[in-house]
Short mmCIF file of C-alpha atoms and ligand atoms in Angstrom, two decimals:
data_model
loop_
_atom_site.label_atom_id
_atom_site.label_comp_id
_atom_site.label_asym_id
_atom_site.label_seq_id
_atom_site.Cartn_x
_atom_site.Cartn_y
_atom_site.Cartn_z
CA MET A 8 19.69 -3.62 -17.07
CA SER A 9 17.79 -6.41 -18.79
CA ASN A 10 14.61 -6.01 -20.80
CA LEU A 11 12.74 -8.06 -18.22
CA SER A 12 9.59 -6.87 -16.50
CA VAL A 13 8.24 -8.17 -13.18
CA ALA A 14 4.45 -8.03 -13.08
CA LYS A 15 2.44 -8.13 -9.86
CA PHE A 16 -1.30 -8.78 -9.72
CA GLY A 17 -3.19 -7.87 -6.54
CA GLY A 18 -5.96 -9.69 -4.79
CA THR A 19 -8.86 -8.16 -6.69
CA SER A 20 -7.05 -8.93 -9.97
CA VAL A 21 -6.98 -12.65 -9.11
CA ALA A 22 -10.27 -12.70 -7.23
CA ASN A 23 -12.10 -15.01 -9.62
CA TYR A 24 -11.76 -16.90 -12.89
CA SER A 25 -12.53 -14.12 -15.33
CA ALA A 26 -10.29 -11.67 -13.45
CA MET A 27 -7.47 -14.25 -13.60
CA GLN A 28 -8.06 -14.70 -17.31
CA ALA A 29 -7.66 -10.95 -17.83
CA CYS A 30 -4.35 -11.13 -15.97
CA ALA A 31 -3.25 -14.09 -18.09
CA ARG A 32 -3.95 -12.13 -21.27
CA ILE A 33 -1.87 -9.23 -20.02
CA VAL A 34 1.01 -11.56 -19.30
CA ILE A 35 0.75 -13.29 -22.65
CA ALA A 36 0.58 -9.98 -24.54
CA ASP A 37 3.87 -8.74 -23.10
CA PRO A 38 6.89 -10.87 -24.00
CA ASN A 39 9.02 -8.94 -21.52
CA THR A 40 6.94 -10.06 -18.54
CA ARG A 41 8.84 -13.19 -17.50
CA VAL A 42 8.21 -13.10 -13.75
CA VAL A 43 4.67 -12.86 -12.36
CA VAL A 44 4.03 -12.22 -8.67
CA LEU A 45 0.55 -12.87 -7.34
CA SER A 46 -1.40 -11.96 -4.20
CA ALA A 47 -3.93 -14.35 -2.76
CA SER A 48 -7.43 -14.12 -4.25
CA ALA A 49 -9.28 -11.19 -2.63
CA GLY A 50 -10.55 -12.04 0.87
CA VAL A 51 -8.46 -15.17 1.34
CA THR A 52 -5.70 -13.65 3.44
CA ASN A 53 -8.19 -12.03 5.77
CA LEU A 54 -9.87 -15.35 6.34
CA LEU A 55 -6.54 -17.07 6.97
CA VAL A 56 -5.59 -14.34 9.46
CA ALA A 57 -8.83 -15.02 11.31
CA LEU A 58 -8.11 -18.77 11.40
CA ALA A 59 -4.55 -18.13 12.60
CA LYS A 60 -5.98 -16.37 15.70
CA GLY A 61 -7.34 -19.76 16.76
CA CYS A 62 -11.08 -20.38 16.70
CA GLU A 63 -13.68 -22.78 18.06
CA VAL A 64 -14.64 -25.58 15.75
CA ASP A 65 -17.87 -24.00 14.42
CA GLU A 66 -16.20 -20.74 13.51
CA ARG A 67 -13.26 -22.60 12.11
CA THR A 68 -15.43 -24.74 9.83
CA LYS A 69 -17.25 -21.63 8.62
CA LEU A 70 -14.04 -19.78 7.79
CA LEU A 71 -12.46 -22.83 6.12
CA ASN A 72 -15.56 -23.21 3.95
CA GLU A 73 -15.33 -19.59 2.90
CA VAL A 74 -11.69 -20.06 1.85
CA ARG A 75 -12.57 -23.29 0.03
CA GLN A 76 -15.49 -21.58 -1.72
CA ILE A 77 -13.39 -18.77 -3.14
CA GLN A 78 -10.98 -21.26 -4.69
CA GLU A 79 -13.72 -23.72 -5.71
CA ASN A 80 -15.48 -21.01 -7.63
CA ILE A 81 -12.38 -20.56 -9.77
CA LEU A 82 -11.58 -24.28 -10.08
CA ASN A 83 -15.13 -24.97 -11.27
CA GLU A 84 -14.65 -22.72 -14.24
CA LEU A 85 -11.47 -24.31 -15.46
CA LYS A 86 -11.93 -26.65 -18.39
CA ASP A 87 -9.80 -29.33 -16.82
CA ALA A 88 -9.20 -28.76 -13.13
CA SER A 89 -8.18 -32.31 -12.27
CA VAL A 90 -4.46 -31.78 -11.73
CA VAL A 91 -4.59 -28.42 -10.02
CA ARG A 92 -7.57 -29.45 -7.92
CA HIS A 93 -5.40 -32.05 -6.21
CA LYS A 94 -2.81 -29.44 -5.41
CA VAL A 95 -5.39 -26.99 -4.02
CA GLU A 96 -7.03 -29.75 -2.01
CA ALA A 97 -3.67 -30.60 -0.45
CA ILE A 98 -3.11 -26.93 0.47
CA LEU A 99 -6.65 -26.73 1.95
CA ALA A 100 -5.94 -29.82 4.04
CA HIS A 101 -2.73 -28.21 5.26
CA ILE A 102 -4.71 -25.03 6.11
CA GLU A 103 -7.16 -27.12 8.07
CA SER A 104 -4.56 -28.82 10.19
CA LEU A 105 -2.71 -25.57 10.79
CA SER A 106 -5.99 -23.93 11.87
CA GLU A 107 -6.60 -26.79 14.28
CA ALA A 108 -3.12 -26.31 15.70
CA ALA A 109 -3.79 -22.59 16.02
CA SER A 110 -6.92 -23.28 18.04
CA LEU A 111 -4.74 -25.12 20.59
CA ALA A 112 -1.90 -22.61 20.67
CA THR A 113 -1.09 -19.75 18.35
CA SER A 114 2.38 -18.63 17.41
CA LEU A 115 3.78 -16.08 15.06
CA ALA A 116 5.58 -18.73 13.04
CA LEU A 117 2.43 -20.80 12.75
CA THR A 118 0.50 -17.71 11.65
CA ASP A 119 2.89 -17.01 8.80
CA GLU A 120 2.86 -20.64 7.67
CA LEU A 121 -0.92 -20.42 7.61
CA ILE A 122 -1.46 -17.03 6.00
CA CYS A 123 1.02 -17.69 3.20
CA GLN A 124 -1.24 -20.41 1.80
CA GLY A 125 -3.50 -17.98 -0.04
CA GLU A 126 -0.66 -17.10 -2.35
CA MET A 127 0.19 -20.78 -2.75
CA MET A 128 -3.30 -21.50 -4.05
CA SER A 129 -3.72 -18.47 -6.33
CA THR A 130 -0.37 -19.13 -8.03
CA GLN A 131 -1.14 -22.86 -8.62
CA ILE A 132 -4.47 -21.96 -10.15
CA PHE A 133 -3.02 -19.19 -12.29
CA VAL A 134 -0.57 -21.59 -13.93
CA GLU A 135 -3.55 -23.62 -15.02
CA VAL A 136 -5.42 -20.55 -16.30
CA LEU A 137 -2.39 -19.79 -18.45
CA ARG A 138 -2.16 -23.37 -19.65
CA GLU A 139 -5.75 -23.07 -20.88
CA LEU A 140 -4.62 -20.16 -22.98
CA ASN A 141 -1.85 -22.33 -24.45
CA THR A 142 0.86 -20.77 -22.35
CA GLN A 143 3.22 -22.96 -20.45
CA ALA A 144 4.41 -21.48 -17.15
CA THR A 145 6.61 -22.59 -14.31
CA TRP A 146 5.32 -22.45 -10.74
CA LEU A 147 8.04 -21.31 -8.33
CA ASP A 148 8.03 -21.41 -4.55
CA VAL A 149 9.24 -17.87 -3.84
CA ARG A 150 10.55 -19.00 -0.43
CA ASN A 151 13.46 -20.57 -2.29
CA ILE A 152 14.38 -17.08 -3.48
CA VAL A 153 13.31 -14.47 -0.95
CA ALA A 154 15.45 -14.94 2.20
CA THR A 155 14.44 -13.02 5.31
CA ASN A 156 15.14 -12.73 8.97
CA SER A 157 12.84 -14.42 11.52
CA HIS A 158 10.68 -11.44 12.32
CA PHE A 159 7.43 -13.31 11.64
CA GLY A 160 4.61 -11.11 10.38
CA LYS A 161 6.95 -8.39 9.19
CA ALA A 162 10.12 -10.04 8.11
CA ALA A 163 13.01 -8.04 6.63
CA PRO A 164 14.59 -9.47 3.51
CA ASN A 165 18.22 -10.54 3.49
CA ASP A 166 19.29 -8.78 0.31
CA GLU A 167 22.57 -10.61 -0.26
CA LEU A 168 21.12 -14.03 0.24
CA THR A 169 18.10 -13.21 -1.90
CA GLN A 170 20.46 -12.03 -4.63
CA GLN A 171 22.41 -15.29 -4.42
CA ASN A 172 19.28 -17.38 -4.51
CA SER A 173 18.05 -15.45 -7.53
CA ASP A 174 21.37 -15.84 -9.33
CA ASN A 175 21.48 -19.56 -8.62
CA HIS A 176 17.89 -20.64 -8.93
CA LEU A 177 15.78 -17.96 -10.68
CA LYS A 178 17.98 -16.43 -13.34
CA PRO A 179 18.80 -19.77 -14.98
CA LEU A 180 15.07 -20.52 -15.37
CA ILE A 181 14.50 -17.14 -16.97
CA ALA A 182 17.54 -17.59 -19.19
CA ARG A 183 15.98 -20.83 -20.43
CA GLY A 184 12.97 -18.77 -21.52
CA GLU A 185 10.60 -19.98 -18.79
CA LEU A 186 7.72 -17.85 -17.59
CA ILE A 187 7.78 -17.81 -13.82
CA ILE A 188 4.63 -17.62 -11.67
CA THR A 189 5.36 -17.02 -8.03
CA GLN A 190 3.99 -15.68 -4.76
CA GLY A 191 4.16 -12.24 -3.27
CA PHE A 192 4.15 -11.53 0.46
CA ILE A 193 6.24 -14.46 1.68
CA GLY A 194 9.80 -15.55 2.29
CA ARG A 195 11.85 -17.99 4.32
CA ASP A 196 13.98 -17.49 7.40
CA PRO A 197 17.40 -19.08 8.12
CA GLN A 198 15.74 -22.02 9.91
CA GLY A 199 13.63 -22.77 6.83
CA LYS A 200 10.43 -21.40 8.33
CA THR A 201 7.91 -19.42 6.28
CA THR A 202 7.83 -15.69 6.95
CA THR A 203 5.63 -12.87 5.66
CA LEU A 204 6.68 -9.36 4.76
CA GLY A 205 3.62 -7.66 6.31
CA ARG A 206 0.07 -7.22 4.97
CA GLY A 207 -0.02 -5.92 1.43
CA GLY A 208 3.54 -7.16 1.03
CA SER A 209 3.22 -8.43 -2.53
CA ASP A 210 4.26 -5.09 -3.98
CA TYR A 211 7.37 -5.36 -1.89
CA SER A 212 8.06 -8.86 -3.15
CA ALA A 213 7.70 -7.75 -6.75
CA ALA A 214 10.06 -4.86 -6.22
CA LEU A 215 12.60 -7.12 -4.49
CA LEU A 216 12.56 -9.64 -7.35
CA ALA A 217 12.86 -6.81 -9.87
CA GLU A 218 15.90 -5.55 -8.01
CA VAL A 219 17.77 -8.88 -7.82
CA LEU A 220 16.88 -9.60 -11.48
CA ASN A 221 17.99 -6.16 -12.59
CA ALA A 222 14.60 -5.77 -14.26
CA LYS A 223 13.71 -2.81 -16.42
CA ASP A 224 10.44 -2.14 -14.56
CA VAL A 225 7.84 -3.37 -12.10
CA LEU A 226 4.25 -3.48 -13.34
CA ILE A 227 1.68 -3.28 -10.55
CA TRP A 228 -1.65 -4.45 -11.92
CA THR A 229 -4.54 -3.58 -9.65
CA ASP A 230 -8.17 -2.46 -9.86
CA VAL A 231 -7.56 1.19 -10.76
CA ALA A 232 -6.11 2.52 -14.02
CA GLY A 233 -3.32 4.43 -12.35
CA ILE A 234 -3.04 7.37 -9.97
CA TYR A 235 -5.42 10.32 -10.40
CA THR A 236 -5.18 14.03 -9.75
CA THR A 237 -7.65 13.45 -6.95
CA ASP A 238 -10.11 10.80 -5.87
CA PRO A 239 -12.49 10.50 -8.88
CA ARG A 240 -15.38 9.78 -6.51
CA ILE A 241 -14.99 13.31 -5.15
CA ALA A 242 -14.11 15.16 -8.33
CA THR A 243 -15.54 13.39 -11.38
CA ASN A 244 -13.16 15.33 -13.62
CA ALA A 245 -10.10 13.91 -11.93
CA GLN A 246 -7.50 12.99 -14.54
CA ARG A 247 -5.05 10.17 -14.62
CA ILE A 248 -1.51 11.22 -14.06
CA ASP A 249 0.81 9.79 -16.73
CA THR A 250 4.08 10.13 -14.88
CA MET A 251 4.95 11.18 -11.35
CA SER A 252 7.92 10.90 -9.00
CA PHE A 253 8.38 8.44 -6.14
CA ALA A 254 8.46 11.50 -3.83
CA GLU A 255 5.10 12.77 -5.11
CA ALA A 256 3.54 9.32 -4.80
CA ALA A 257 4.83 9.11 -1.24
CA GLU A 258 3.28 12.48 -0.39
CA MET A 259 -0.06 11.41 -1.81
CA ALA A 260 -0.06 8.15 0.07
CA THR A 261 0.93 9.83 3.30
CA PHE A 262 -1.87 12.34 2.98
CA GLY A 263 -4.54 9.75 2.45
CA ALA A 264 -4.69 8.88 -1.22
CA LYS A 265 -5.18 5.18 -1.71
CA VAL A 266 -2.31 4.81 -4.08
CA LEU A 267 0.75 2.70 -4.00
CA HIS A 268 3.10 3.61 -1.21
CA PRO A 269 6.74 3.86 -2.23
CA SER A 270 7.84 2.40 1.11
CA THR A 271 6.40 -0.88 -0.12
CA LEU A 272 8.50 -0.46 -3.26
CA LEU A 273 11.67 0.40 -1.45
CA PRO A 274 13.92 -1.79 -3.66
CA ALA A 275 12.50 -0.16 -6.78
CA VAL A 276 13.02 3.28 -5.34
CA ARG A 277 16.60 2.63 -4.23
CA SER A 278 17.58 0.87 -7.45
CA ASN A 279 15.73 3.36 -9.57
CA ILE A 280 13.41 0.94 -11.29
CA PRO A 281 10.31 2.54 -12.83
CA VAL A 282 6.96 1.32 -11.48
CA TYR A 283 3.76 1.22 -13.48
CA VAL A 284 0.30 1.15 -12.02
CA GLY A 285 -2.53 -0.05 -14.24
CA SER A 286 -5.85 -1.85 -14.14
CA SER A 287 -5.81 -5.54 -14.94
CA LYS A 288 -9.50 -5.28 -15.81
CA ALA A 289 -8.98 -2.41 -18.26
CA PRO A 290 -5.33 -2.45 -19.39
CA GLN A 291 -6.26 -0.44 -22.48
CA GLU A 292 -7.11 2.53 -20.27
CA GLY A 293 -3.40 2.99 -19.57
CA GLY A 294 -1.86 3.82 -16.22
CA THR A 295 0.70 5.82 -14.28
CA TRP A 296 4.47 5.54 -14.40
CA VAL A 297 6.14 6.34 -11.10
CA THR A 298 9.82 7.14 -11.61
CA ARG A 299 12.64 8.92 -9.89
CA ASP A 300 12.83 11.92 -12.17
CA PRO A 301 9.80 12.30 -14.42
CA GLN A 302 9.45 15.16 -16.89
CA PRO A 303 7.60 17.45 -16.81
CA ARG A 304 7.38 18.28 -13.13
CA PRO A 305 4.36 20.52 -12.83
CA THR A 306 3.93 22.78 -9.83
CA PHE A 307 0.53 21.23 -9.08
CA ARG A 308 0.27 17.48 -9.34
CA ALA A 309 -2.63 16.22 -7.28
CA ILE A 310 -4.83 16.80 -4.28
CA ALA A 311 -5.12 14.27 -1.45
CA LEU A 312 -7.63 14.31 1.37
CA ARG A 313 -7.39 12.86 4.85
CA ARG A 314 -10.51 13.09 7.00
CA ASP A 315 -11.07 13.06 10.72
CA GLN A 316 -8.18 15.10 11.87
CA THR A 317 -7.82 16.66 15.29
CA LEU A 318 -6.50 20.15 15.80
CA LEU A 319 -4.72 20.85 19.03
CA THR A 320 -4.05 24.49 19.86
CA LEU A 321 -1.73 25.27 22.73
CA THR A 322 -1.41 28.82 23.97
CA SER A 323 0.92 30.11 26.62
CA LEU A 324 2.01 33.64 27.38
CA ASN A 325 5.12 32.02 28.82
CA MET A 326 6.05 31.01 25.33
CA LEU A 327 7.01 34.59 24.58
CA HIS A 328 10.81 34.66 24.25
CA ALA A 329 10.95 31.37 26.15
CA GLN A 330 13.22 28.50 25.42
CA GLY A 331 12.26 24.86 25.33
CA PHE A 332 8.48 25.29 25.11
CA LEU A 333 8.14 23.27 21.90
CA ALA A 334 10.55 20.69 23.27
CA ASN A 335 8.32 20.33 26.35
CA VAL A 336 5.19 19.88 24.27
CA PHE A 337 6.77 17.35 21.97
CA THR A 338 8.21 15.36 24.87
CA ILE A 339 4.74 15.03 26.32
CA LEU A 340 3.25 14.02 22.97
CA ALA A 341 6.00 11.50 22.35
CA LYS A 342 5.52 10.01 25.79
CA HIS A 343 1.90 9.40 24.85
CA LYS A 344 2.91 8.00 21.44
CA ILE A 345 1.11 10.75 19.53
CA SER A 346 2.48 11.48 16.11
CA VAL A 347 2.06 15.01 14.82
CA ASP A 348 1.34 15.63 11.15
CA THR A 349 1.46 19.37 10.59
CA ILE A 350 2.34 22.21 12.86
CA THR A 351 2.20 26.01 12.74
CA THR A 352 3.41 28.37 15.42
CA SER A 353 2.93 31.95 16.39
CA GLU A 354 4.63 33.93 19.12
CA ILE A 355 2.43 32.60 21.89
CA SER A 356 0.65 29.56 20.46
CA ILE A 357 1.18 26.45 18.45
CA ALA A 358 -1.31 24.48 16.42
CA LEU A 359 -0.84 20.81 15.67
CA THR A 360 -2.85 18.34 13.68
CA LEU A 361 -3.07 14.73 14.70
CA ASP A 362 -4.34 11.73 12.87
CA LYS A 363 -5.86 8.69 14.48
CA THR A 364 -4.01 6.29 12.23
CA GLY A 365 -0.75 8.11 12.84
CA SER A 366 -0.68 7.37 16.54
CA ALA A 367 0.91 4.18 17.73
CA SER A 368 -1.69 3.75 20.45
CA SER A 369 -3.78 0.99 18.82
CA GLY A 370 -7.45 1.71 19.47
CA ALA A 371 -6.69 3.89 22.47
CA GLU A 372 -8.29 7.30 22.63
CA LEU A 373 -6.16 9.76 20.72
CA LEU A 374 -6.19 12.43 23.38
CA SER A 375 -6.38 10.72 26.73
CA PRO A 376 -7.33 12.67 29.85
CA GLU A 377 -3.78 12.07 31.16
CA LEU A 378 -2.25 13.65 28.06
CA LEU A 379 -4.56 16.64 28.15
CA ASP A 380 -3.82 17.08 31.83
CA GLU A 381 -0.07 17.04 31.23
CA LEU A 382 -0.39 19.53 28.36
CA SER A 383 -2.59 21.81 30.49
CA GLN A 384 0.28 22.18 32.87
CA VAL A 385 2.37 23.96 30.27
CA ALA A 386 -0.28 25.76 28.19
CA SER A 387 -3.99 26.34 27.77
CA VAL A 388 -5.30 23.63 25.51
CA LYS A 389 -8.01 23.70 22.86
CA VAL A 390 -9.15 20.67 20.94
CA ASP A 391 -11.14 20.79 17.71
CA GLY A 392 -12.31 17.70 15.84
CA ASP A 393 -14.24 16.93 12.66
CA LEU A 394 -11.53 18.47 10.46
CA SER A 395 -9.99 17.29 7.27
CA LEU A 396 -6.52 17.82 5.87
CA VAL A 397 -6.44 18.75 2.23
CA ALA A 398 -2.94 18.29 0.80
CA LEU A 399 -1.91 19.85 -2.45
CA VAL A 400 0.95 17.81 -3.85
CA GLY A 401 3.37 19.12 -6.42
CA ASN A 402 6.85 20.42 -7.07
CA ASP A 403 8.74 23.38 -5.69
CA LEU A 404 5.56 24.65 -4.18
CA HIS A 405 7.43 26.67 -1.61
CA THR A 406 9.44 28.69 -4.13
CA LYS A 407 6.89 29.25 -6.92
CA ALA A 408 5.54 32.79 -6.93
CA GLY A 409 1.81 33.15 -6.41
CA VAL A 410 1.07 29.66 -5.07
CA ALA A 411 -0.34 30.89 -1.75
CA LYS A 412 -2.26 33.71 -3.43
CA HIS A 413 -3.81 31.30 -5.86
CA ILE A 414 -4.90 28.97 -3.09
CA PHE A 415 -6.32 31.72 -0.93
CA ASN A 416 -8.19 33.30 -3.83
CA THR A 417 -9.67 29.99 -4.75
CA LEU A 418 -10.72 29.14 -1.26
CA GLU A 419 -11.87 32.62 -0.17
CA HIS A 420 -15.37 31.38 0.74
CA TYR A 421 -14.15 28.53 2.87
CA ASN A 422 -13.03 28.60 6.42
CA VAL A 423 -9.44 27.37 6.26
CA ARG A 424 -8.44 26.67 9.85
CA MET A 425 -4.79 26.21 9.33
CA ILE A 426 -2.36 26.12 6.51
CA SER A 427 1.02 24.52 6.48
CA TYR A 428 3.23 25.92 3.77
CA GLY A 429 6.93 26.15 3.22
CA ALA A 430 8.31 23.16 5.07
CA SER A 431 7.97 20.74 2.21
CA THR A 432 8.79 21.35 -1.43
CA ASN A 433 6.18 18.80 -2.30
CA ASN A 434 3.06 19.80 -0.40
CA VAL A 435 0.84 22.52 0.96
CA CYS A 436 -1.64 21.37 3.60
CA MET A 437 -4.91 23.02 4.56
CA LEU A 438 -7.16 22.13 7.44
CA VAL A 439 -10.90 22.53 6.78
CA GLU A 440 -14.16 21.41 8.33
CA ASN A 441 -15.05 17.78 7.50
CA GLU A 442 -18.31 18.78 5.84
CA GLN A 443 -16.58 21.32 3.61
CA ALA A 444 -13.75 18.99 2.65
CA ASP A 445 -15.22 17.52 -0.53
CA ASN A 446 -16.17 20.95 -1.79
CA VAL A 447 -12.73 22.33 -1.01
CA VAL A 448 -11.17 19.52 -3.00
CA ARG A 449 -13.60 20.04 -5.88
CA THR A 450 -13.03 23.81 -5.95
CA LEU A 451 -9.26 23.50 -5.82
CA HIS A 452 -9.29 20.74 -8.39
CA LYS A 453 -11.40 22.84 -10.73
CA SER A 454 -9.16 25.83 -10.43
CA LEU A 455 -5.81 23.98 -10.64
CA PHE A 456 -6.48 21.01 -12.92
CA GLU A 457 -9.60 21.52 -15.04
N1 LIG B 28 -2.24 -11.38 0.39
C1 LIG B 28 -1.50 -10.46 1.24
C2 LIG B 28 -2.45 -9.52 1.93
O1 LIG B 28 -3.66 -9.53 1.69
C3 LIG B 28 -0.42 -9.73 0.53
C4 LIG B 28 -0.90 -8.79 -0.58
O2 LIG B 28 -2.03 -8.84 -1.03
O3 LIG B 28 -0.09 -7.95 -0.98
O4 LIG B 28 -2.01 -8.74 2.78
MG1 MG B 29 -3.65 -7.17 -1.45
#
């Protein structure tokens, strides 16, 4: 392992001039940070995605102006923008002609070529922001390093080729002591076309580069000072977690916490590279380290909340001593592309929770009449909505004595509709009414963390 850190700054961290300056100061203050991965300035990728869908000239002009304005606002604050302004203008002209092309015919390859331009601009500007602070940096086109397949919009990296590219073209620069500024989110396919790794893919890029560089850590700089014991907007006493495991972070993200999702950090997880989450606006506040095996590993780590769940209860007397009932039910659900989150069963009934975002049916009604009709043929069906899933995340929750008792005592005045306990070592899930959810989180948080 080297002593090199890869730092990634998200869209809000590079949204404007002063935000970029804060990032530059963080980079300058840490001599180990030699590779910096940037997202596009906040809002830019969304605008580019809209342009890539192909629009009429009026709409196109409006969107292009919005992109231009975001970058102009930063350029205008630079002391000497002359050199970088040319570069950004050239990129804007490229965006304009790609948008025109998209209005005639869209394609996935064209879309990726278009939506990667936000990162191209933010990185060019950032080099200049650093230069103003007397720090020389090298702009690098990350497409020369990150090799992918041709799955435009969600390309998969080619790990071997990326490693080779890094060894041949990136490592020598770092060895020479250069500070590298490069783009997240994008790569290049075997035909030389631009690809993207999927929305929010910059974390992935940073982890990939950290892996091929054998870096000591990945620093994810964002707009929150780490991961908290629960959403501080719900429980004002929520505390920052200093260290947590990849598994715990994954549980939290799955159950609705807006924290970094380890699947986007896959290379860091598989190569066991610690990941730090901190706020670029307030680095002094500290942050959270996510690692494979943090110590201590408390029983209770955090509480996540996911609203708007649906509870499906299926009852059938035929289930008694029957075989294949669950298989039937799950076959029907799978056919309708419904993904089940939690499940409990009794001798004659099963209760399932479903999440809108978890179903593959984009925009379609979660429980279609056809689905309900098919289920009704095997059981009586009851549907309850307006529920929230409160997930208590921690360690060895299923084996620790008294966990369930503690939860039930704490929540004795609430109507807990369902509890899923025992399947996972890392979570206990409770289903409660939407309007009670915040109070349940606050009450649990108070009793477990305050
Ligand atoms: N700019 C890209 C997006 O908005 C990638 C990223 O921010 O991670 O999805
Ligand atoms: Mg982003």
